[in-house]
CSV table of C-alpha atoms and ligand atoms in Angstrom, one decimal:
chain,number,residue,atom,x,y,z
A,1,MET,CA,1.5,-3.8,8.0
A,2,PHE,CA,4.5,-2.3,6.2
A,3,SER,CA,7.5,-1.0,8.1
A,4,LYS,CA,10.0,0.1,5.3
A,5,ALA,CA,10.1,1.6,1.9
A,6,ILE,CA,12.8,2.0,-0.7
A,7,VAL,CA,12.7,5.3,-2.6
A,8,ARG,CA,15.1,6.9,-5.0
A,9,LYS,CA,15.6,10.6,-5.6
A,10,PRO,CA,14.8,11.7,-9.2
A,11,SER,CA,17.9,12.2,-11.2
A,12,THR,CA,18.7,15.5,-13.0
A,13,THR,CA,18.0,13.5,-16.2
A,14,PHE,CA,14.4,12.8,-15.1
A,15,SER,CA,12.8,14.8,-17.9
A,16,GLN,CA,14.5,12.6,-20.5
A,17,GLY,CA,12.6,9.5,-19.3
A,18,LEU,CA,9.9,7.6,-21.1
A,19,SER,CA,6.6,9.3,-21.5
A,20,SER,CA,3.5,8.9,-23.6
A,21,SER,CA,1.6,11.8,-22.0
A,22,ASN,CA,1.0,15.1,-23.7
A,23,LEU,CA,1.3,17.0,-20.5
A,24,GLY,CA,4.6,18.6,-21.3
A,25,ARG,CA,8.1,18.2,-19.8
A,26,PRO,CA,8.5,18.1,-16.0
A,27,ASP,CA,10.0,20.9,-14.0
A,28,TYR,CA,12.9,19.3,-12.1
A,29,GLN,CA,12.8,21.6,-9.0
A,30,LEU,CA,9.1,21.0,-8.6
A,31,CYS,CA,9.6,17.3,-9.1
A,32,LEU,CA,12.2,17.2,-6.3
A,33,ALA,CA,9.7,19.1,-4.0
A,34,GLN,CA,6.9,16.6,-4.8
A,35,HIS,CA,9.3,13.7,-4.2
A,36,GLN,CA,10.2,15.2,-0.9
A,37,ALA,CA,6.6,15.5,0.1
A,38,TYR,CA,6.0,11.9,-1.0
A,39,CYS,CA,8.8,10.8,1.3
A,40,GLU,CA,7.4,12.8,4.2
A,41,ALA,CA,4.0,11.1,3.6
A,42,LEU,CA,5.5,7.7,3.8
A,43,LYS,CA,7.0,8.6,7.1
A,44,ILE,CA,3.6,9.8,8.4
A,45,CYS,CA,2.3,6.3,7.4
A,46,GLY,CA,4.9,4.9,9.7
A,47,LEU,CA,7.6,3.8,7.3
A,48,GLU,CA,11.3,3.9,7.7
A,49,LEU,CA,12.8,5.1,4.4
A,50,ILE,CA,15.7,3.5,2.6
A,51,GLU,CA,16.8,6.4,0.3
A,52,LEU,CA,18.9,5.3,-2.7
A,53,VAL,CA,21.1,7.8,-4.5
A,54,ALA,CA,19.9,9.2,-7.8
A,55,GLU,CA,21.1,7.3,-10.9
A,56,GLU,CA,21.8,9.8,-13.6
A,57,ASN,CA,22.1,7.1,-16.4
A,58,TYR,CA,18.5,6.0,-15.7
A,59,PRO,CA,16.0,8.9,-16.0
A,60,ASP,CA,13.1,6.7,-15.0
A,61,SER,CA,14.9,5.1,-12.0
A,62,THR,CA,12.9,7.1,-9.4
A,63,PHE,CA,10.0,4.7,-10.3
A,64,VAL,CA,11.5,2.0,-8.2
A,65,GLU,CA,8.3,0.0,-8.0
A,66,ASP,CA,9.0,-1.4,-11.5
A,67,THR,CA,12.3,-3.0,-10.4
A,68,ALA,CA,11.1,-5.6,-7.9
A,69,ILE,CA,8.2,-7.4,-6.2
A,70,VAL,CA,8.7,-7.6,-2.5
A,71,THR,CA,6.6,-10.0,-0.4
A,72,LYS,CA,6.8,-11.0,3.2
A,73,LYS,CA,8.8,-14.1,2.3
A,74,CYS,CA,11.0,-13.1,-0.7
A,75,ALA,CA,11.9,-10.4,-3.2
A,76,ILE,CA,11.8,-11.0,-7.0
A,77,ILE,CA,14.0,-8.7,-9.0
A,78,SER,CA,12.3,-7.8,-12.2
A,79,ARG,CA,13.6,-7.5,-15.7
A,80,PRO,CA,12.1,-4.2,-17.0
A,81,GLY,CA,10.4,-4.4,-20.4
A,82,HIS,CA,12.0,-1.2,-21.8
A,83,GLU,CA,15.6,-1.4,-22.7
A,84,SER,CA,16.4,2.0,-21.2
A,85,ARG,CA,15.3,0.7,-17.7
A,86,LYS,CA,16.9,-2.8,-17.6
A,87,GLY,CA,20.0,-1.6,-15.6
A,88,GLU,CA,18.0,0.0,-12.8
A,89,VAL,CA,17.6,-3.4,-11.1
A,90,GLU,CA,21.2,-3.8,-10.0
A,91,SER,CA,21.3,-1.3,-7.2
A,92,ILE,CA,17.9,-2.4,-6.1
A,93,ALA,CA,19.0,-6.1,-5.8
A,94,GLU,CA,22.0,-5.0,-3.7
A,95,GLU,CA,19.6,-3.4,-1.3
A,96,LEU,CA,16.9,-6.0,-1.2
A,97,ILE,CA,19.4,-8.9,-0.6
A,98,LYS,CA,19.8,-7.4,2.9
A,99,HIS,CA,16.1,-7.9,3.6
A,100,ARG,CA,14.8,-11.0,1.8
A,101,PRO,CA,15.8,-14.1,-0.1
A,102,ILE,CA,16.2,-13.0,-3.7
A,103,GLU,CA,15.0,-14.4,-7.0
A,104,ARG,CA,15.5,-12.9,-10.4
A,105,VAL,CA,13.5,-12.8,-13.7
A,106,ALA,CA,15.8,-13.8,-16.5
A,107,ALA,CA,15.8,-13.3,-20.3
A,108,PRO,CA,13.7,-13.7,-22.4
A,109,GLY,CA,11.2,-12.8,-19.6
A,110,THR,CA,10.4,-9.2,-19.1
A,111,LEU,CA,8.4,-7.8,-16.2
A,112,ASP,CA,7.7,-4.4,-14.7
A,113,GLY,CA,6.7,-4.3,-11.0
A,114,GLY,CA,3.9,-1.8,-11.9
A,115,ASP,CA,2.1,-4.8,-13.6
A,116,ILE,CA,2.0,-6.8,-10.3
A,117,MET,CA,-0.9,-6.3,-7.9
A,118,GLN,CA,-0.9,-8.3,-4.7
A,119,LEU,CA,-4.3,-9.2,-3.1
A,120,GLU,CA,-3.4,-10.9,0.2
A,121,ASN,CA,-1.7,-14.2,-0.9
A,122,HIS,CA,-2.6,-13.9,-4.6
A,123,PHE,CA,-0.8,-11.9,-7.2
A,124,TYR,CA,-2.3,-10.6,-10.4
A,125,ILE,CA,0.2,-10.2,-13.2
A,126,GLY,CA,-0.6,-7.7,-15.9
A,127,LEU,CA,0.4,-8.8,-19.4
A,128,SER,CA,1.4,-5.5,-21.0
A,129,ASP,CA,3.9,-3.9,-23.4
A,130,ARG,CA,6.4,-4.2,-20.6
A,131,THR,CA,5.5,-7.6,-19.0
A,132,ASN,CA,5.5,-10.7,-21.3
A,133,LYS,CA,4.2,-14.2,-20.8
A,134,GLU,CA,7.6,-15.6,-20.0
A,135,GLY,CA,8.1,-13.0,-17.3
A,136,ALA,CA,4.7,-13.8,-15.9
A,137,ARG,CA,5.5,-17.5,-16.0
A,138,GLN,CA,8.8,-17.1,-14.1
A,139,LEU,CA,7.3,-14.8,-11.5
A,140,SER,CA,4.4,-17.2,-10.9
A,141,SER,CA,6.8,-20.1,-10.4
A,142,PHE,CA,8.9,-18.0,-7.9
A,143,LEU,CA,5.7,-17.0,-6.1
A,144,ASN,CA,4.4,-20.6,-6.0
A,145,LYS,CA,7.8,-21.7,-4.4
A,146,TYR,CA,7.0,-19.3,-1.5
A,147,THR,CA,3.3,-20.6,-1.3
A,148,TYR,CA,1.7,-17.6,-3.1
A,149,THR,CA,-0.7,-18.0,-6.0
A,150,ALA,CA,-0.7,-16.0,-9.2
A,151,SER,CA,-2.7,-15.4,-12.4
A,152,THR,CA,-2.6,-13.1,-15.4
A,153,ILE,CA,-4.8,-10.2,-16.6
A,154,ASP,CA,-4.4,-8.5,-20.0
A,155,VAL,CA,-3.5,-4.8,-19.7
A,156,ILE,CA,-5.3,-3.0,-22.5
A,157,ASP,CA,-5.9,0.7,-21.6
A,158,SER,CA,-2.9,1.6,-19.5
A,159,LEU,CA,0.8,1.5,-19.3
A,160,HIS,CA,0.8,-0.9,-16.3
A,161,LEU,CA,-1.9,-2.9,-14.5
A,162,LYS,CA,-1.6,-0.7,-11.4
A,163,SER,CA,-2.1,2.4,-13.5
A,164,GLY,CA,-5.7,1.3,-13.5
A,165,VAL,CA,-6.4,-0.9,-10.5
A,166,ASN,CA,-5.1,-1.1,-7.0
A,167,TYR,CA,-5.9,-3.1,-3.9
A,168,ILE,CA,-6.5,-1.1,-0.7
A,169,GLY,CA,-7.1,-4.0,1.7
A,170,ASP,CA,-10.3,-5.4,3.2
A,171,GLY,CA,-11.3,-7.0,-0.1
A,172,ILE,CA,-11.6,-3.6,-1.8
A,173,ILE,CA,-10.1,-2.6,-5.2
A,174,VAL,CA,-10.0,0.9,-6.6
A,175,LEU,CA,-10.3,0.7,-10.4
A,176,MET,CA,-10.8,2.8,-13.5
A,177,GLU,CA,-14.1,2.6,-15.2
A,178,SER,CA,-12.9,0.6,-18.2
A,179,LEU,CA,-11.9,-2.3,-16.0
A,180,LYS,CA,-15.2,-2.6,-14.2
A,181,ASN,CA,-16.3,-5.8,-16.0
A,182,THR,CA,-13.0,-7.5,-15.8
A,183,ASN,CA,-13.9,-11.1,-15.1
A,184,GLU,CA,-10.8,-11.9,-13.0
A,185,LEU,CA,-11.8,-9.1,-10.5
A,186,LYS,CA,-15.5,-9.8,-10.3
A,187,ASP,CA,-15.4,-11.1,-6.7
A,188,TYR,CA,-13.9,-8.0,-5.1
A,189,LYS,CA,-15.7,-5.0,-3.6
A,190,LYS,CA,-15.1,-2.1,-6.0
A,191,ILE,CA,-14.5,1.7,-5.8
A,192,LEU,CA,-15.1,2.8,-9.4
A,193,ILE,CA,-13.1,5.8,-10.6
A,194,THR,CA,-14.8,7.9,-13.2
A,195,ALA,CA,-13.1,8.5,-16.6
A,196,GLU,CA,-12.1,12.1,-15.8
A,197,GLU,CA,-10.3,11.0,-12.7
A,198,THR,CA,-8.6,7.9,-14.1
A,199,TYR,CA,-5.2,8.9,-12.7
A,200,ALA,CA,-6.5,8.6,-9.2
A,201,SER,CA,-7.0,4.8,-9.7
A,202,ASN,CA,-3.3,4.7,-8.7
A,203,CYS,CA,-3.6,5.2,-4.9
A,204,VAL,CA,-1.8,3.3,-2.2
A,205,ARG,CA,-2.9,1.9,1.2
A,206,ILE,CA,-0.1,2.0,3.7
A,207,ASN,CA,-1.0,0.9,7.2
A,208,ASP,CA,-3.8,3.2,8.5
A,209,CYS,CA,-3.4,5.7,5.6
A,210,ILE,CA,-4.4,5.9,1.9
A,211,ILE,CA,-2.2,8.2,-0.2
A,212,MET,CA,-4.0,9.6,-3.3
A,213,PRO,CA,-3.1,12.2,-5.9
A,214,LYS,CA,-4.4,15.7,-5.3
A,215,GLY,CA,-7.1,17.2,-7.5
A,216,PHE,CA,-9.6,14.4,-7.8
A,217,PRO,CA,-12.6,15.4,-5.7
A,218,ASN,CA,-14.9,12.5,-6.6
A,219,THR,CA,-12.4,9.9,-5.7
A,220,LYS,CA,-11.5,11.7,-2.5
A,221,ALA,CA,-15.1,11.7,-1.5
A,222,LYS,CA,-15.4,8.0,-2.1
A,223,LEU,CA,-12.1,7.1,-0.3
A,224,SER,CA,-13.0,9.5,2.6
A,225,ALA,CA,-15.9,7.2,3.5
A,226,LEU,CA,-13.4,4.5,4.5
A,227,PRO,CA,-11.9,4.4,8.0
A,228,TYR,CA,-8.4,5.5,6.9
A,229,LYS,CA,-6.5,8.8,7.0
A,230,ILE,CA,-6.4,10.3,3.5
A,231,ILE,CA,-3.2,12.0,2.4
A,232,GLU,CA,-3.3,13.9,-0.9
A,233,LEU,CA,-0.2,14.7,-2.8
A,234,ASP,CA,0.5,16.8,-5.8
A,235,MET,CA,1.8,14.4,-8.5
A,236,SER,CA,1.8,16.7,-11.5
A,237,GLU,CA,5.5,16.2,-12.5
A,238,PHE,CA,5.4,12.4,-12.2
A,239,GLU,CA,2.1,12.2,-14.1
A,240,LYS,CA,3.9,14.0,-17.0
A,241,MET,CA,6.2,10.9,-17.1
A,242,ASP,CA,3.4,8.4,-16.8
A,243,GLY,CA,4.2,7.6,-13.2
A,244,GLY,CA,1.8,7.3,-10.3
A,245,LEU,CA,2.0,7.2,-6.5
A,246,SER,CA,2.7,3.5,-6.2
A,247,CYS,CA,5.6,3.6,-8.7
A,248,LEU,CA,7.7,5.8,-6.4
A,249,SER,CA,8.4,3.3,-3.7
A,250,LEU,CA,8.8,-0.4,-2.8
A,251,ARG,CA,6.9,-1.0,0.4
A,252,PHE,CA,7.5,-4.0,2.6
B,1,LIG,C1,8.1,4.4,-17.8
B,1,LIG,O1,7.5,4.6,-18.8
B,1,LIG,O2,8.7,3.3,-17.5
B,1,LIG,C2,8.2,5.5,-16.8
B,1,LIG,N1,8.3,6.8,-17.4
B,1,LIG,C3,7.0,5.5,-15.8
B,1,LIG,C4,6.9,4.3,-15.0
B,1,LIG,C5,5.7,4.3,-14.1
B,1,LIG,N2,5.7,3.1,-13.2
B,1,LIG,C6,4.7,2.5,-12.8
B,1,LIG,O3,3.5,2.8,-13.3
B,1,LIG,N3,4.8,1.5,-12.0
């Protein structure tokens, strides 16, 4: 069960953030409205929100998931792989220190939280353009110190590991088609997301709810067969900046 989430309002500089999509630039007012709806959804899931102020110097800082890994026993502050995002971690560390013992990934390690997928007491660490082997090594050693295990997976077709695969509890992972034969994930029950709906691979289970992006009927039909309340959210403006649902909060 989760009881809290850290979120950060998008800054007015949001549209200047990193993006590899060809979906156009986001509309700031719509982005704010979608963020507000996201915050409301987290509350419906039973979470108390810790709302950090917008950081104008960091256009991508609304994607707080990338700045830390929060477990029941500790929080590890990441060291984002892109230069423009490295400074985002300081205000996150100031908040998390109130809730958990803190560890920090140090240079030359780099690591984005979007590359880290927790399955119960095991953590998969995606090796990507943002997360390097040294970052993964440091994170593994912190996790081991708190009795968790960790292993790596190569990220090939997406920005982050969790852009393509997410754990929704009860031994079930939701994953994009191109990951279906991933050896490291062979023992889990799988909900396969078809190529046209890849963006919906990034959905989040929070307590009795699953939050998924709006506009993906096949995925919705599959998730609706599970015993959870499904909440759909319009994510168009965040998708334009390569962000998904999980990226917008740190849940713990
Ligand atoms: C970036 O490229 O860093 C941001 N524009 C998007 C980050 C999305 N975060 C995530 O998938 N965890």
